[in-house]
């Protein structure tokens, strides 16, 4: 499985970005997808995840209400729409995937088998 993340960039506080992650190599629709982020000097943090069917999503507390995860199985792509961005959202964002897993495991980075290369998001104040 290969994951290619894109869409990062520099944006002012209050702005929006949409990240994309294209998957290849496996049957995308059977895999759960997640977004994590890592800021300099900090541990990797869970942002959002979506079940293989697209019917269930879960968000980290720091992004809840501002970020929306979605997927298009026909395009093998998962998206992260990020609104009302804050300087604290500055990080490298990684997409990750795992075969269908327990809902309670979606927030743990250890649950994911494959990771993309990351895309940098920088929010200026």
N, CA, C and O atoms as a Tinker XYZ file with bonds, in Angstrom:
   500  protein
     1  N      0.838000   -1.184000    0.000000    73     2
     2  CA     0.000000    0.000000    0.000000    64     1     3
     3  C      0.879000    1.242000    0.000000    63     2     4     5
     4  O      1.843000    1.338000    0.759000    81     3
     5  N      0.537000    2.175000   -0.849000    73     3     6
     6  CA     1.240000    3.467000   -0.877000    64     5     7
     7  C      0.242000    4.590000   -0.670000    63     6     8     9
     8  O     -0.862000    4.568000   -1.215000    81     7
     9  N      0.643000    5.570000    0.120000    73     7    10
    10  CA    -0.197000    6.720000    0.400000    64     9    11
    11  C      0.547000    7.984000    0.012000    63    10    12    13
    12  O      1.718000    8.155000    0.352000    81    11
    13  N     -0.130000    8.861000   -0.694000    73    11    14
    14  CA     0.474000   10.112000   -1.145000    64    13    15
    15  C     -0.388000   11.263000   -0.655000    63    14    16    17
    16  O     -1.508000   11.468000   -1.124000    81    15
    17  N      0.158000   12.014000    0.302000    73    15    18
    18  CA    -0.564000   13.152000    0.866000    64    17    19
    19  C     -0.173000   14.439000    0.157000    63    18    20    21
    20  O      0.966000   14.603000   -0.279000    81    19
    21  N     -1.136000   15.347000    0.048000    73    19    22
    22  CA    -0.876000   16.642000   -0.576000    64    21    23
    23  C     -1.859000   17.660000   -0.043000    63    22    24    25
    24  O     -2.797000   17.324000    0.679000    81    23
    25  N     -1.628000   18.930000   -0.412000    73    23    26
    26  CA    -2.557000   19.983000   -0.045000    64    25    27
    27  C     -2.097000   20.904000    1.059000    63    26    28    29
    28  O     -2.770000   21.888000    1.363000    81    27
    29  N     -0.968000   20.607000    1.663000    73    27    30
    30  CA    -0.454000   21.478000    2.712000    64    29    31
    31  C      0.031000   22.797000    2.149000    63    30    32    33
    32  O      0.117000   22.978000    0.934000    81    31
    33  N      0.346000   23.717000    3.050000    73    31    34
    34  CA     0.831000   25.016000    2.632000    64    33    35
    35  C      0.828000   25.996000    3.767000    63    34    36    37
    36  O      0.676000   25.633000    4.934000    81    35
    37  N      1.001000   27.263000    3.403000    73    35    38
    38  CA     1.012000   28.357000    4.367000    64    37    39
    39  C     -0.313000   29.090000    4.292000    63    38    40    41
    40  O     -0.764000   29.456000    3.207000    81    39
    41  N     -0.940000   29.306000    5.440000    73    39    42
    42  CA    -2.233000   29.985000    5.488000    64    41    43
    43  C     -2.284000   30.851000    6.733000    63    42    44    45
    44  O     -1.640000   30.551000    7.738000    81    43
    45  N     -3.046000   31.915000    6.661000    73    43    46
    46  CA    -3.208000   32.769000    7.829000    64    45    47
    47  C     -4.210000   32.180000    8.801000    63    46    48    49
    48  O     -5.085000   31.404000    8.420000    81    47
    49  N     -4.072000   32.552000   10.037000    73    47    50
    50  CA    -5.023000   32.099000   11.053000    64    49    51
    51  C     -6.445000   32.463000   10.628000    63    50    52    53
    52  O     -6.704000   33.562000   10.138000    81    51
    53  N     -7.347000   31.525000   10.826000    73    51    54
    54  CA    -8.730000   31.702000   10.412000    64    53    55
    55  C     -9.021000   31.172000    9.022000    63    54    56    57
    56  O    -10.180000   31.069000    8.621000    81    55
    57  N     -7.978000   30.839000    8.291000    73    55    58
    58  CA    -8.143000   30.338000    6.938000    64    57    59
    59  C     -8.440000   28.852000    6.886000    63    58    60    61
    60  O     -8.635000   28.199000    7.911000    81    59
    61  N     -8.468000   28.333000    5.663000    73    59    62
    62  CA    -8.822000   26.929000    5.432000    64    61    63
    63  C     -7.843000   26.273000    4.475000    63    62    64    65
    64  O     -7.234000   26.931000    3.632000    81    63
    65  N     -7.709000   24.980000    4.621000    73    63    66
    66  CA    -6.962000   24.139000    3.695000    64    65    67
    67  C     -7.675000   22.804000    3.582000    63    66    68    69
    68  O     -8.373000   22.378000    4.502000    81    67
    69  N     -7.492000   22.150000    2.446000    73    67    70
    70  CA    -8.002000   20.786000    2.294000    64    69    71
    71  C     -6.846000   19.881000    1.910000    63    70    72    73
    72  O     -6.195000   20.072000    0.883000    81    71
    73  N     -6.609000   18.904000    2.749000    73    71    74
    74  CA    -5.585000   17.902000    2.478000    64    73    75
    75  C     -6.205000   16.714000    1.754000    63    74    76    77
    76  O     -7.365000   16.366000    1.977000    81    75
    77  N     -5.416000   16.105000    0.891000    73    75    78
    78  CA    -5.846000   14.906000    0.180000    64    77    79
    79  C     -4.816000   13.807000    0.387000    63    78    80    81
    80  O     -3.630000   14.073000    0.575000    81    79
    81  N     -5.283000   12.587000    0.349000    73    79    82
    82  CA    -4.390000   11.429000    0.468000    64    81    83
    83  C     -4.894000   10.360000   -0.493000    63    82    84    85
    84  O     -5.995000    9.832000   -0.334000    81    83
    85  N     -4.084000   10.054000   -1.478000    73    83    86
    86  CA    -4.447000    9.055000   -2.467000    64    85    87
    87  C     -3.766000    7.734000   -2.121000    63    86    88    89
    88  O     -2.561000    7.693000   -1.876000    81    87
    89  N     -4.541000    6.666000   -2.105000    73    87    90
    90  CA    -4.027000    5.343000   -1.770000    64    89    91
    91  C     -3.948000    4.469000   -3.009000    63    90    92    93
    92  O     -4.768000    4.576000   -3.921000    81    91
    93  N     -2.952000    3.610000   -3.024000    73    91    94
    94  CA    -2.814000    2.659000   -4.123000    64    93    95
    95  C     -2.262000    1.355000   -3.580000    63    94    96    97
    96  O     -1.601000    1.327000   -2.542000    81    95
    97  N     -2.540000    0.286000   -4.289000    73    95    98
    98  CA    -1.940000   -0.988000   -3.949000    64    97    99
    99  C     -2.859000   -1.986000   -3.286000    63    98   100   101
   100  O     -2.555000   -3.179000   -3.266000    81    99
   101  N     -3.985000   -1.532000   -2.737000    73    99   102
   102  CA    -4.924000   -2.445000   -2.105000    64   101   103
   103  C     -6.342000   -1.968000   -2.393000    63   102   104   105
   104  O     -6.551000   -0.916000   -2.996000    81   103
   105  N     -7.302000   -2.758000   -1.953000    73   103   106
   106  CA    -8.701000   -2.375000   -2.112000    64   105   107
   107  C     -9.016000   -1.302000   -1.077000    63   106   108   109
   108  O     -9.289000   -1.601000    0.086000    81   107
   109  N     -8.975000   -0.067000   -1.512000    73   107   110
   110  CA    -9.085000    1.082000   -0.619000    64   109   111
   111  C    -10.347000    1.043000    0.214000    63   110   112   113
   112  O    -10.336000    1.403000    1.392000    81   111
   113  N    -11.442000    0.603000   -0.399000    73   111   114
   114  CA   -12.727000    0.712000    0.289000    64   113   115
   115  C    -12.820000   -0.198000    1.510000    63   114   116   117
   116  O    -13.735000   -0.049000    2.320000    81   115
   117  N    -11.886000   -1.139000    1.654000    73   115   118
   118  CA   -11.931000   -2.055000    2.783000    64   117   119
   119  C    -11.058000   -1.597000    3.949000    63   118   120   121
   120  O    -10.931000   -2.300000    4.951000    81   119
   121  N    -10.463000   -0.426000    3.815000    73   119   122
   122  CA    -9.490000    0.005000    4.812000    64   121   123
   123  C     -9.950000    1.275000    5.519000    63   122   124   125
   124  O    -10.484000    2.193000    4.897000    81   123
   125  N     -9.733000    1.306000    6.830000    73   123   126
   126  CA    -9.972000    2.512000    7.609000    64   125   127
   127  C     -8.832000    3.503000    7.360000    63   126   128   129
   128  O     -7.696000    3.105000    7.102000    81   127
   129  N     -9.150000    4.790000    7.438000    73   127   130
   130  CA    -8.159000    5.823000    7.136000    64   129   131
   131  C     -8.080000    6.825000    8.283000    63   130   132   133
   132  O     -9.080000    7.133000    8.932000    81   131
   133  N     -6.880000    7.319000    8.515000    73   131   134
   134  CA    -6.703000    8.310000    9.572000    64   133   135
   135  C     -5.747000    9.405000    9.167000    63   134   136   137
   136  O     -4.914000    9.239000    8.277000    81   135
   137  N     -5.889000   10.550000    9.856000    73   135   138
   138  CA    -4.948000   11.658000    9.734000    64   137   139
   139  C     -4.338000   11.913000   11.108000    63   138   140   141
   140  O     -5.042000   11.994000   12.115000    81   139
   141  N     -3.037000   12.035000   11.123000    73   139   142
   142  CA    -2.302000   12.400000   12.330000    64   141   143
   143  C     -1.448000   13.618000   12.011000    63   142   144   145
   144  O     -1.230000   13.950000   10.845000    81   143
   145  N     -0.970000   14.273000   13.047000    73   143   146
   146  CA    -0.096000   15.409000   12.820000    64   145   147
   147  C      1.010000   15.423000   13.864000    63   146   148   149
   148  O      0.862000   14.902000   14.970000    81   147
   149  N      2.117000   16.034000   13.481000    73   147   150
   150  CA     3.249000   16.127000   14.395000    64   149   151
   151  C      3.912000   17.484000   14.250000    63   150   152   153
   152  O      4.414000   17.837000   13.183000    81   151
   153  N      3.907000   18.235000   15.335000    73   151   154
   154  CA     4.564000   19.533000   15.382000    64   153   155
   155  C      5.998000   19.357000   15.869000    63   154   156   157
   156  O      6.300000   18.366000   16.534000    81   155
   157  N      6.879000   20.288000   15.557000    73   155   158
   158  CA     8.273000   20.177000   15.993000    64   157   159
   159  C      8.382000   20.017000   17.504000    63   158   160   161
   160  O      7.798000   20.793000   18.262000    81   159
   161  N      9.132000   19.006000   17.937000    73   159   162
   162  CA     9.357000   18.783000   19.352000    64   161   163
   163  C      8.200000   18.149000   20.093000    63   162   164   165
   164  O      8.244000   18.006000   21.315000    81   163
   165  N      7.154000   17.764000   19.357000    73   163   166
   166  CA     5.990000   17.157000   19.995000    64   165   167
   167  C      5.747000   15.760000   19.445000    63   166   168   169
   168  O      6.250000   15.395000   18.382000    81   167
   169  N      4.971000   14.992000   20.187000    73   167   170
   170  CA     4.623000   13.654000   19.750000    64   169   171
   171  C      3.544000   13.716000   18.668000    63   170   172   173
   172  O      2.823000   14.705000   18.532000    81   171
   173  N      3.462000   12.634000   17.910000    73   171   174
   174  CA     2.432000   12.557000   16.884000    64   173   175
   175  C      1.055000   12.544000   17.542000    63   174   176   177
   176  O      0.832000   11.852000   18.536000    81   175
   177  N      0.157000   13.307000   16.980000    73   175   178
   178  CA    -1.165000   13.507000   17.564000    64   177   179
   179  C     -2.249000   13.069000   16.593000    63   178   180   181
   180  O     -2.165000   13.337000   15.394000    81   179
   181  N     -3.258000   12.402000   17.108000    73   179   182
   182  CA    -4.392000   11.996000   16.287000    64   181   183
   183  C     -5.241000   13.203000   15.927000    63   182   184   185
   184  O     -5.528000   14.051000   16.772000    81   183
   185  N     -5.644000   13.271000   14.652000    73   183   186
   186  CA    -6.517000   14.363000   14.205000    64   185   187
   187  C     -7.914000   13.857000   13.866000    63   186   188   189
   188  O     -8.905000   14.350000   14.405000    81   187
   189  N     -7.993000   12.864000   12.967000    73   187   190
   190  CA    -9.297000   12.402000   12.517000    64   189   191
   191  C     -9.161000   11.031000   11.874000    63   190   192   193
   192  O     -8.087000   10.659000   11.403000    81   191
   193  N    -10.258000   10.284000   11.858000    73   191   194
   194  CA   -10.281000    8.981000   11.208000    64   193   195
   195  C    -11.662000    8.715000   10.641000    63   194   196   197
   196  O    -12.657000    9.286000   11.086000    81   195
   197  N    -11.703000    7.845000    9.657000    73   195   198
   198  CA   -12.973000    7.485000    9.022000    64   197   199
   199  C    -12.968000    5.990000    8.745000    63   198   200   201
   200  O    -11.984000    5.441000    8.250000    81   199
   201  N    -14.068000    5.347000    9.066000    73   199   202
   202  CA   -14.179000    3.911000    8.849000    64   201   203
   203  C    -14.230000    3.584000    7.362000    63   202   204   205
   204  O    -14.484000    4.454000    6.528000    81   203
   205  N    -13.987000    2.327000    7.048000    73   203   206
   206  CA   -13.912000    1.883000    5.662000    64   205   207
   207  C    -15.185000    2.210000    4.885000    63   206   208   209
   208  O    -15.126000    2.486000    3.687000    81   207
   209  N    -16.314000    2.181000    5.547000    73   207   210
   210  CA   -17.582000    2.438000    4.873000    64   209   211
   211  C    -17.871000    3.921000    4.716000    63   210   212   213
   212  O    -18.746000    4.310000    3.942000    81   211
   213  N    -17.128000    4.758000    5.457000    73   211   214
   214  CA   -17.381000    6.189000    5.424000    64   213   215
   215  C    -18.474000    6.646000    6.350000    63   214   216   217
   216  O    -18.717000    7.845000    6.486000    81   215
   217  N    -19.143000    5.694000    6.998000    73   215   218
   218  CA   -20.277000    6.057000    7.833000    64   217   219
   219  C    -19.918000    6.503000    9.232000    63   218   220   221
   220  O    -20.758000    7.065000    9.933000    81   219
   221  N    -18.703000    6.267000    9.648000    73   219   222
   222  CA   -18.298000    6.600000   11.011000    64   221   223
   223  C    -17.019000    7.411000   10.980000    63   222   224   225
   224  O    -16.045000    7.040000   10.325000    81   223
   225  N    -17.035000    8.516000   11.692000    73   223   226
   226  CA   -15.849000    9.354000   11.806000    64   225   227
   227  C    -15.555000    9.628000   13.276000    63   226   228   229
   228  O    -16.443000    9.554000   14.125000    81   227
   229  N    -14.326000    9.938000   13.553000    73   227   230
   230  CA   -13.916000   10.293000   14.908000    64   229   231
   231  C    -12.847000   11.374000   14.801000    63   230   232   233
   232  O    -12.030000   11.375000   13.880000    81   231
   233  N    -12.870000   12.309000   15.779000    73   231   234
   234  CA   -11.966000   13.451000   15.741000    64   233   235
   235  C    -11.244000   13.627000   17.069000    63   234   236   237
   236  O    -11.761000   13.293000   18.135000    81   235
   237  N    -10.036000   14.161000   16.970000    73   235   238
   238  CA    -9.322000   14.556000   18.172000    64   237   239
   239  C     -9.953000   15.800000   18.774000    63   238   240   241
   240  O    -10.548000   16.607000   18.059000    81   239
   241  N     -9.829000   15.956000   20.063000    73   239   242
   242  CA   -10.474000   17.072000   20.746000    64   241   243
   243  C    -10.000000   18.423000   20.222000    63   242   244   245
   244  O    -10.773000   19.381000   20.188000    81   243
   245  N     -8.751000   18.506000   19.819000    73   243   246
   246  CA    -8.194000   19.794000   19.407000    64   245   247
   247  C     -8.687000   20.248000   18.034000    63   246   248   249
   248  O     -8.511000   21.413000   17.677000    81   247
   249  N     -9.297000   19.357000   17.260000    73   247   250
   250  CA    -9.760000   19.723000   15.920000    64   249   251
   251  C    -11.269000   19.578000   15.762000    63   250   252   253
   252  O    -11.830000   19.960000   14.735000    81   251
   253  N    -11.908000   19.038000   16.755000    73   251   254
   254  CA   -13.344000   18.767000   16.666000    64   253   255
   255  C    -14.111000   20.059000   16.410000    63   254   256   257
   256  O    -13.892000   21.070000   17.077000    81   255
   257  N    -15.000000   20.010000   15.449000    73   255   258
   258  CA   -15.798000   21.180000   15.107000    64   257   259
   259  C    -15.166000   22.073000   14.058000    63   258   260   261
   260  O    -15.822000   22.968000   13.524000    81   259
   261  N    -13.897000   21.837000   13.757000    73   259   262
   262  CA   -13.198000   22.667000   12.755000    64   261   263
   263  C    -12.737000   21.836000   11.551000    63   262   264   265
   264  O    -12.683000   22.340000   10.429000    81   263
   265  N    -12.411000   20.584000   11.785000    73   263   266
   266  CA   -11.917000   19.711000   10.721000    64   265   267
   267  C    -13.001000   18.704000   10.355000    63   266   268   269
   268  O    -13.806000   18.300000   11.194000    81   267
   269  N    -13.004000   18.307000    9.084000    73   267   270
   270  CA   -13.934000   17.292000    8.604000    64   269   271
   271  C    -13.181000   16.300000    7.733000    63   270   272   273
   272  O    -12.503000   16.686000    6.780000    81   271
   273  N    -13.302000   15.034000    8.061000    73   271   274
   274  CA   -12.684000   13.983000    7.258000    64   273   275
   275  C    -13.757000   13.349000    6.383000    63   274   276   277
   276  O    -14.900000   13.171000    6.803000    81   275
   277  N    -13.365000   13.013000    5.161000    73   275   278
   278  CA   -14.286000   12.350000    4.234000    64   277   279
   279  C    -13.471000   11.473000    3.301000    63   278   280   281
   280  O    -12.243000   11.553000    3.259000    81   279
   281  N    -14.166000   10.645000    2.564000    73   279   282
   282  CA   -13.464000    9.760000    1.638000    64   281   283
   283  C    -14.285000    9.567000    0.383000    63   282   284   285
   284  O    -15.513000    9.637000    0.405000    81   283
   285  N    -13.587000    9.323000   -0.710000    73   283   286
   286  CA   -14.209000    8.991000   -1.988000    64   285   287
   287  C    -13.578000    7.677000   -2.432000    63   286   288   289
   288  O    -12.472000    7.660000   -2.972000    81   287
   289  N    -14.282000    6.591000   -2.204000    73   287   290
   290  CA   -13.713000    5.272000   -2.504000    64   289   291
   291  C    -13.504000    5.068000   -3.994000    63   290   292   293
   292  O    -12.627000    4.305000   -4.400000    81   291
   293  N    -14.292000    5.736000   -4.801000    73   291   294
   294  CA   -14.127000    5.618000   -6.254000    64   293   295
   295  C    -12.803000    6.234000   -6.713000    63   294   296   297
   296  O    -12.250000    5.833000   -7.737000    81   295
   297  N    -12.299000    7.210000   -5.950000    73   295   298
   298  CA   -11.048000    7.870000   -6.274000    64   297   299
   299  C     -9.897000    7.422000   -5.376000    63   298   300   301
   300  O     -8.782000    7.933000   -5.485000    81   299
   301  N    -10.169000    6.473000   -4.497000    73   299   302
   302  CA    -9.143000    5.985000   -3.558000    64   301   303
   303  C     -8.528000    7.148000   -2.770000    63   302   304   305
   304  O     -7.317000    7.178000   -2.547000    81   303
   305  N     -9.342000    8.076000   -2.362000    73   303   306
   306  CA    -8.849000    9.305000   -1.753000    64   305   307
   307  C     -9.592000    9.613000   -0.464000    63   306   308   309
   308  O    -10.809000    9.453000   -0.370000    81   307
   309  N     -8.828000   10.061000    0.526000    73   307   310
   310  CA    -9.398000   10.570000    1.761000    64   309   311
   311  C     -9.015000   12.043000    1.878000    63   310   312   313
   312  O     -7.918000   12.445000    1.490000    81   311
   313  N     -9.930000   12.833000    2.414000    73   311   314
   314  CA    -9.724000   14.272000    2.511000    64   313   315
   315  C     -9.775000   14.719000    3.976000    63   314   316   317
   316  O    -10.409000   14.084000    4.819000    81   315
   317  N     -9.101000   15.810000    4.245000    73   315   318
   318  CA    -9.228000   16.464000    5.539000    64   317   319
   319  C     -9.451000   17.947000    5.272000    63   318   320   321
   320  O     -8.526000   18.675000    4.912000    81   319
   321  N    -10.693000   18.379000    5.456000    73   319   322
   322  CA   -11.033000   19.779000    5.312000    64   321   323
   323  C    -10.764000   20.474000    6.642000    63   322   324   325
   324  O    -11.331000   20.105000    7.670000    81   323
   325  N     -9.901000   21.472000    6.614000    73   323   326
   326  CA    -9.493000   22.156000    7.838000    64   325   327
   327  C     -9.932000   23.614000    7.774000    63   326   328   329
   328  O     -9.460000   24.377000    6.931000    81   327
   329  N    -10.825000   23.986000    8.657000    73   327   330
   330  CA   -11.349000   25.351000    8.721000    64   329   331
   331  C    -10.938000   26.016000   10.031000    63   330   332   333
   332  O    -10.523000   25.352000   10.981000    81   331
   333  N    -11.060000   27.319000   10.058000    73   331   334
   334  CA   -10.741000   28.096000   11.268000    64   333   335
   335  C     -9.376000   27.708000   11.820000    63   334   336   337
   336  O     -9.224000   27.445000   13.013000    81   335
   337  N     -8.410000   27.679000   10.952000    73   335   338
   338  CA    -7.079000   27.223000   11.351000    64   337   339
   339  C     -6.431000   28.168000   12.342000    63   338   340   341
   340  O     -6.617000   29.384000   12.294000    81   339
   341  N     -5.663000   27.572000   13.244000    73   339   342
   342  CA    -4.960000   28.311000   14.283000    64   341   343
   343  C     -3.458000   28.045000   14.166000    63   342   344   345
   344  O     -3.052000   27.036000   13.590000    81   343
   345  N     -2.639000   28.940000   14.704000    73   343   346
   346  CA    -1.190000   28.674000   14.683000    64   345   347
   347  C     -0.824000   27.333000   15.317000    63   346   348   349
   348  O      0.148000   26.700000   14.906000    81   347
   349  N     -1.594000   26.895000   16.316000    73   347   350
   350  CA    -1.329000   25.606000   16.966000    64   349   351
   351  C     -1.583000   24.419000   16.048000    63   350   352   353
   352  O     -1.202000   23.295000   16.377000    81   351
   353  N     -2.217000   24.647000   14.906000    73   351   354
   354  CA    -2.437000   23.563000   13.943000    64   353   355
   355  C     -1.211000   23.335000   13.065000    63   354   356   357
   356  O     -1.183000   22.389000   12.278000    81   355
   357  N     -0.206000   24.184000   13.188000    73   355   358
   358  CA     1.014000   24.032000   12.413000    64   357   359
   359  C      1.687000   22.705000   12.739000    63   358   360   361
   360  O      1.997000   22.421000   13.896000    81   359
   361  N      1.909000   21.899000   11.709000    73   359   362
   362  CA     2.471000   20.559000   11.897000    64   361   363
   363  C      2.652000   19.907000   10.529000    63   362   364   365
   364  O      2.189000   20.413000    9.507000    81   363
   365  N      3.335000   18.779000   10.545000    73   363   366
   366  CA     3.325000   17.897000    9.381000    64   365   367
   367  C      2.145000   16.950000    9.561000    63   366   368   369
   368  O      1.992000   16.320000   10.608000    81   367
   369  N      1.331000   16.860000    8.548000    73   367   370
   370  CA     0.127000   16.018000    8.599000    64   369   371
   371  C      0.378000   14.742000    7.806000    63   370   372   373
   372  O      0.843000   14.771000    6.666000    81   371
   373  N      0.057000   13.626000    8.443000    73   371   374
   374  CA     0.267000   12.316000    7.842000    64   373   375
   375  C     -1.068000   11.596000    7.694000    63   374   376   377
   376  O     -1.911000   11.633000    8.590000    81   375
   377  N     -1.246000   10.944000    6.553000    73   375   378
   378  CA    -2.371000   10.040000    6.432000    64   377   379
   379  C     -1.873000    8.610000    6.663000    63   378   380   381
   380  O     -0.706000    8.295000    6.431000    81   379
   381  N     -2.770000    7.774000    7.115000    73   379   382
   382  CA    -2.412000    6.399000    7.447000    64   381   383
   383  C     -3.608000    5.496000    7.202000    63   382   384   385
   384  O     -4.752000    5.949000    7.160000    81   383
   385  N     -3.324000    4.214000    7.043000    73   383   386
   386  CA    -4.409000    3.283000    6.767000    64   385   387
   387  C     -4.182000    1.961000    7.458000    63   386   388   389
   388  O     -3.052000    1.575000    7.758000    81   387
   389  N     -5.289000    1.273000    7.705000    73   387   390
   390  CA    -5.250000   -0.033000    8.340000    64   389   391
   391  C     -6.454000   -0.825000    7.868000    63   390   392   393
   392  O     -7.483000   -0.233000    7.543000    81   391
   393  N     -6.357000   -2.149000    7.821000    73   391   394
   394  CA    -7.565000   -2.935000    7.540000    64   393   395
   395  C     -8.619000   -2.652000    8.600000    63   394   396   397
   396  O     -8.309000   -2.122000    9.667000    81   395
   397  N     -9.824000   -2.996000    8.314000    73   395   398
   398  CA   -10.921000   -2.717000    9.240000    64   397   399
   399  C    -10.512000   -3.056000   10.664000    63   398   400   401
   400  O    -10.124000   -4.181000   10.980000    81   399
   401  N    -10.616000   -2.032000   11.514000    73   399   402
   402  CA   -10.178000   -2.219000   12.882000    64   401   403
   403  C    -11.283000   -1.801000   13.837000    63   402   404   405
   404  O    -12.299000   -1.252000   13.413000    81   403
   405  N    -11.092000   -2.054000   15.103000    73   403   406
   406  CA   -12.099000   -1.680000   16.091000    64   405   407
   407  C    -12.211000   -0.163000   16.172000    63   406   408   409
   408  O    -11.222000    0.555000   16.026000    81   407
   409  N    -13.415000    0.305000   16.405000    73   407   410
   410  CA   -13.646000    1.745000   16.518000    64   409   411
   411  C    -12.741000    2.351000   17.582000    63   410   412   413
   412  O    -12.197000    3.439000   17.390000    81   411
   413  N    -12.579000    1.665000   18.682000    73   411   414
   414  CA   -11.773000    2.178000   19.791000    64   413   415
   415  C    -10.304000    2.289000   19.445000    63   414   416   417
   416  O     -9.550000    2.945000   20.164000    81   415
   417  N     -9.879000    1.659000   18.355000    73   415   418
   418  CA    -8.468000    1.670000   17.968000    64   417   419
   419  C     -8.135000    2.754000   16.949000    63   418   420   421
   420  O     -6.967000    2.957000   16.617000    81   419
   421  N     -9.134000    3.436000   16.463000    73   419   422
   422  CA    -8.907000    4.383000   15.363000    64   421   423
   423  C     -8.036000    5.569000   15.754000    63   422   424   425
   424  O     -7.399000    6.172000   14.891000    81   423
   425  N     -7.996000    5.912000   17.025000    73   423   426
   426  CA    -7.243000    7.090000   17.443000    64   425   427
   427  C     -5.782000    6.795000   17.764000    63   426   428   429
   428  O     -5.008000    7.715000   18.029000    81   427
   429  N     -5.404000    5.541000   17.744000    73   427   430
   430  CA    -4.044000    5.154000   18.125000    64   429   431
   431  C     -3.172000    4.984000   16.896000    63   430   432   433
   432  O     -3.533000    4.251000   15.976000    81   431
   433  N     -2.029000    5.652000   16.870000    73   431   434
   434  CA    -1.139000    5.541000   15.708000    64   433   435
   435  C     -0.637000    4.107000   15.526000    63   434   436   437
   436  O     -0.347000    3.686000   14.406000    81   435
   437  N     -0.536000    3.373000   16.606000    73   435   438
   438  CA    -0.053000    1.992000   16.533000    64   437   439
   439  C     -1.019000    1.067000   15.806000    63   438   440   441
   440  O     -0.649000   -0.048000   15.436000    81   439
   441  N     -2.260000    1.520000   15.595000    73   439   442
   442  CA    -3.252000    0.701000   14.900000    64   441   443
   443  C     -3.060000    0.708000   13.388000    63   442   444   445
   444  O     -3.638000   -0.127000   12.691000    81   443
   445  N     -2.269000    1.624000   12.877000    73   443   446
   446  CA    -2.156000    1.827000   11.439000    64   445   447
   447  C     -0.904000    1.156000   10.878000    63   446   448   449
   448  O      0.181000    1.222000   11.456000    81   447
   449  N     -1.095000    0.517000    9.748000    73   447   450
   450  CA    -0.021000   -0.268000    9.158000    64   449   451
   451  C      0.809000    0.497000    8.125000    63   450   452   453
   452  O      2.002000    0.239000    7.961000    81   451
   453  N      0.179000    1.418000    7.449000    73   451   454
   454  CA     0.865000    2.126000    6.363000    64   453   455
   455  C      0.678000    3.626000    6.544000    63   454   456   457
   456  O     -0.376000    4.103000    6.964000    81   455
   457  N      1.748000    4.353000    6.207000    73   455   458
   458  CA     1.769000    5.800000    6.394000    64   457   459
   459  C      2.235000    6.500000    5.129000    63   458   460   461
   460  O      3.078000    5.993000    4.389000    81   459
   461  N      1.661000    7.685000    4.897000    73   459   462
   462  CA     2.136000    8.529000    3.822000    64   461   463
   463  C      3.345000    9.333000    4.266000    63   462   464   465
   464  O      3.798000    9.223000    5.405000    81   463
   465  N      3.857000   10.141000    3.354000    73   463   466
   466  CA     5.108000   10.857000    3.609000    64   465   467
   467  C      4.907000   12.147000    4.389000    63   466   468   469
   468  O      5.881000   12.714000    4.886000    81   467
   469  N      3.697000   12.620000    4.509000    73   467   470
   470  CA     3.420000   13.839000    5.264000    64   469   471
   471  C      3.381000   15.069000    4.377000    63   470   472   473
   472  O      4.057000   15.139000    3.351000    81   471
   473  N      2.582000   16.030000    4.789000    73   471   474
   474  CA     2.497000   17.309000    4.100000    64   473   475
   475  C      2.500000   18.416000    5.153000    63   474   476   477
   476  O      1.796000   18.322000    6.158000    81   475
   477  N      3.279000   19.447000    4.925000    73   475   478
   478  CA     3.465000   20.496000    5.908000    64   477   479
   479  C      2.321000   21.506000    5.858000    63   478   480   481
   480  O      1.959000   22.001000    4.791000    81   479
   481  N      1.765000   21.798000    7.021000    73   479   482
   482  CA     0.766000   22.855000    7.169000    64   481   483
   483  C      1.340000   23.900000    8.127000    63   482   484   485
   484  O      1.735000   23.576000    9.247000    81   483
   485  N      1.382000   25.122000    7.687000    73   483   486
   486  CA     1.886000   26.213000    8.512000    64   485   487
   487  C      0.823000   27.304000    8.597000    63   486   488   489
   488  O      0.367000   27.823000    7.578000    81   487
   489  N      0.438000   27.641000    9.818000    73   487   490
   490  CA    -0.586000   28.656000   10.039000    64   489   491
   491  C      0.076000   29.854000   10.710000    63   490   492   493
   492  O      0.623000   29.740000   11.807000    81   491
   493  N      0.023000   30.987000   10.051000    73   491   494
   494  CA     0.641000   32.191000   10.600000    64   493   495
   495  C     -0.377000   32.998000   11.389000    63   494   496   497
   496  O     -1.571000   32.984000   11.089000    81   495
   497  N      0.109000   33.698000   12.396000    73   495   498
   498  CA    -0.789000   34.489000   13.249000    64   497   499
   499  C     -0.989000   35.892000   12.705000    63   498   500
   500  O     -1.714000   36.688000   13.301000    81   499
